[in-house]
Amino acid sequence: MEKFEVVEKLVTDIDFKFEYGNKEKIYRYLFSYDNNRIIESMAIVHILDDTPVDLTVEISNMYNCVVGCRFCASGSLPESNLFLSAEDYLMQVDKSLKESNINYKDYPKFYVAFTGIGEPSLVKGEIARGIMLIKDKYPNVQVNIATTGFDNTCFGYWDKLNLPIRYFQLPYYSCESDKIKYIIQNVPKDYDLRKNIEEAIKYKNNHKGCRVKVNFVVMEGINDSEEDIEKMIRYLEKYKQDIIIKVSYLNYTEKCRENNLHSPVQNVMNAILNRFQLLGFDCYIFGTENNTELGCGQLVQNYICDENNKTINIENDKVKIKKPQL
Ligand code: SF4
């Protein structure tokens, strides 16, 4: 199979809450990468009522992911981590648009989001090179970057370059180190969420139009109690004017099931949102209660398995790819 051939395509329209709309048309792809690996990306048309407001192509910068979030399906891939190249980023954008029969010029805004699988901070130079390559071909593009900030020098590094970064998104699971370590399984010893937020804000202050989002992935029994929310408010209070809080539903994955992780019901999500809003935080709900199969690795996890449908080590050289269903 050629590199970047479509292995699976999922096209769906969903009701989906996000910052400035309520529907999405999704074209989600699994692309062949090498003999054993398949990578995923998607083109998303964001819609407010019936009007498209932007086109976003979400890409991966790794196969598998070094971060190891306990709920994330990409962590269930058996092979070793592999960082993709700047050319691979561009190829995901090109192929996602071509296979979706989409002309990016037909949309009022065009974004490329490094919000798929991977941790951009660890390959900050490659990310910068990739953004430049993408911008050369799509001059009006703006870029969203989601990073856990494993290498928090990334913000200062990108600050010196003239990159069209529209926002940074940093995850928030808790401000308590035990809980952080539980959810981010490979968290570095020197991980410092506060420092990450402050570095991202510094970048934002130097680049008009850039914003900082704190992605609060809400998990029942982990971070959704009144006490958890009060601690979070105290922790983030001083950044209130500089951040946007995204109150996110957790996507269903096998990992969620194994670890009994799930979002609270809608009423609790709404109550959390109201609490933040009453205090003057800029915030919004992201996602849906339904299983959308749109989380990182949710499709690709189905493809790496042995005869017994179990993930295996690539060193065994027995990885089989399930029959493509195009
Ligand atoms: S949620 Fe993102 S950062 Fe966490 S393991 Fe998955 S791809 Fe990596």
mmCIF file of C-alpha atoms and ligand atoms in Angstrom, residues 65 67-69 71-72 74 116-118 148 296, ligand 1:
data_model
loop_
_atom_site.group_PDB
_atom_site.id
_atom_site.type_symbol
_atom_site.label_atom_id
_atom_site.label_comp_id
_atom_site.label_asym_id
_atom_site.label_seq_id
_atom_site.Cartn_x
_atom_site.Cartn_y
_atom_site.Cartn_z
ATOM 1 C CA CYS A 65 1.946 9.399 21.575
ATOM 2 C CA VAL A 67 2.227 11.615 26.663
ATOM 3 C CA GLY A 68 0.147 8.558 27.532
ATOM 4 C CA CYS A 69 -3.073 10.172 28.753
ATOM 5 C CA PHE A 71 -8.114 7.897 28.585
ATOM 6 C CA CYS A 72 -6.586 8.261 25.126
ATOM 7 C CA SER A 74 -3.664 6.494 20.813
ATOM 8 C CA GLY A 116 -4.508 15.147 16.656
ATOM 9 C CA ILE A 117 -2.147 12.495 17.988
ATOM 10 C CA GLY A 118 1.203 13.656 19.356
ATOM 11 C CA THR A 148 0.838 19.248 27.175
ATOM 12 C CA CYS A 296 -7.524 10.888 19.206
HETATM 13 S S1 SF4 B 1 -4.846 12.968 24.446
HETATM 14 FE FE1 SF4 B 1 -3.327 13.878 23.063
HETATM 15 S S2 SF4 B 1 -1.542 14.222 24.370
HETATM 16 FE FE2 SF4 B 1 -2.830 12.729 25.443
HETATM 17 S S3 SF4 B 1 -2.023 10.705 24.794
HETATM 18 FE FE3 SF4 B 1 -3.718 11.276 23.427
HETATM 19 S S4 SF4 B 1 -2.737 12.239 21.659
HETATM 20 FE FE4 SF4 B 1 -1.265 12.246 23.349
#
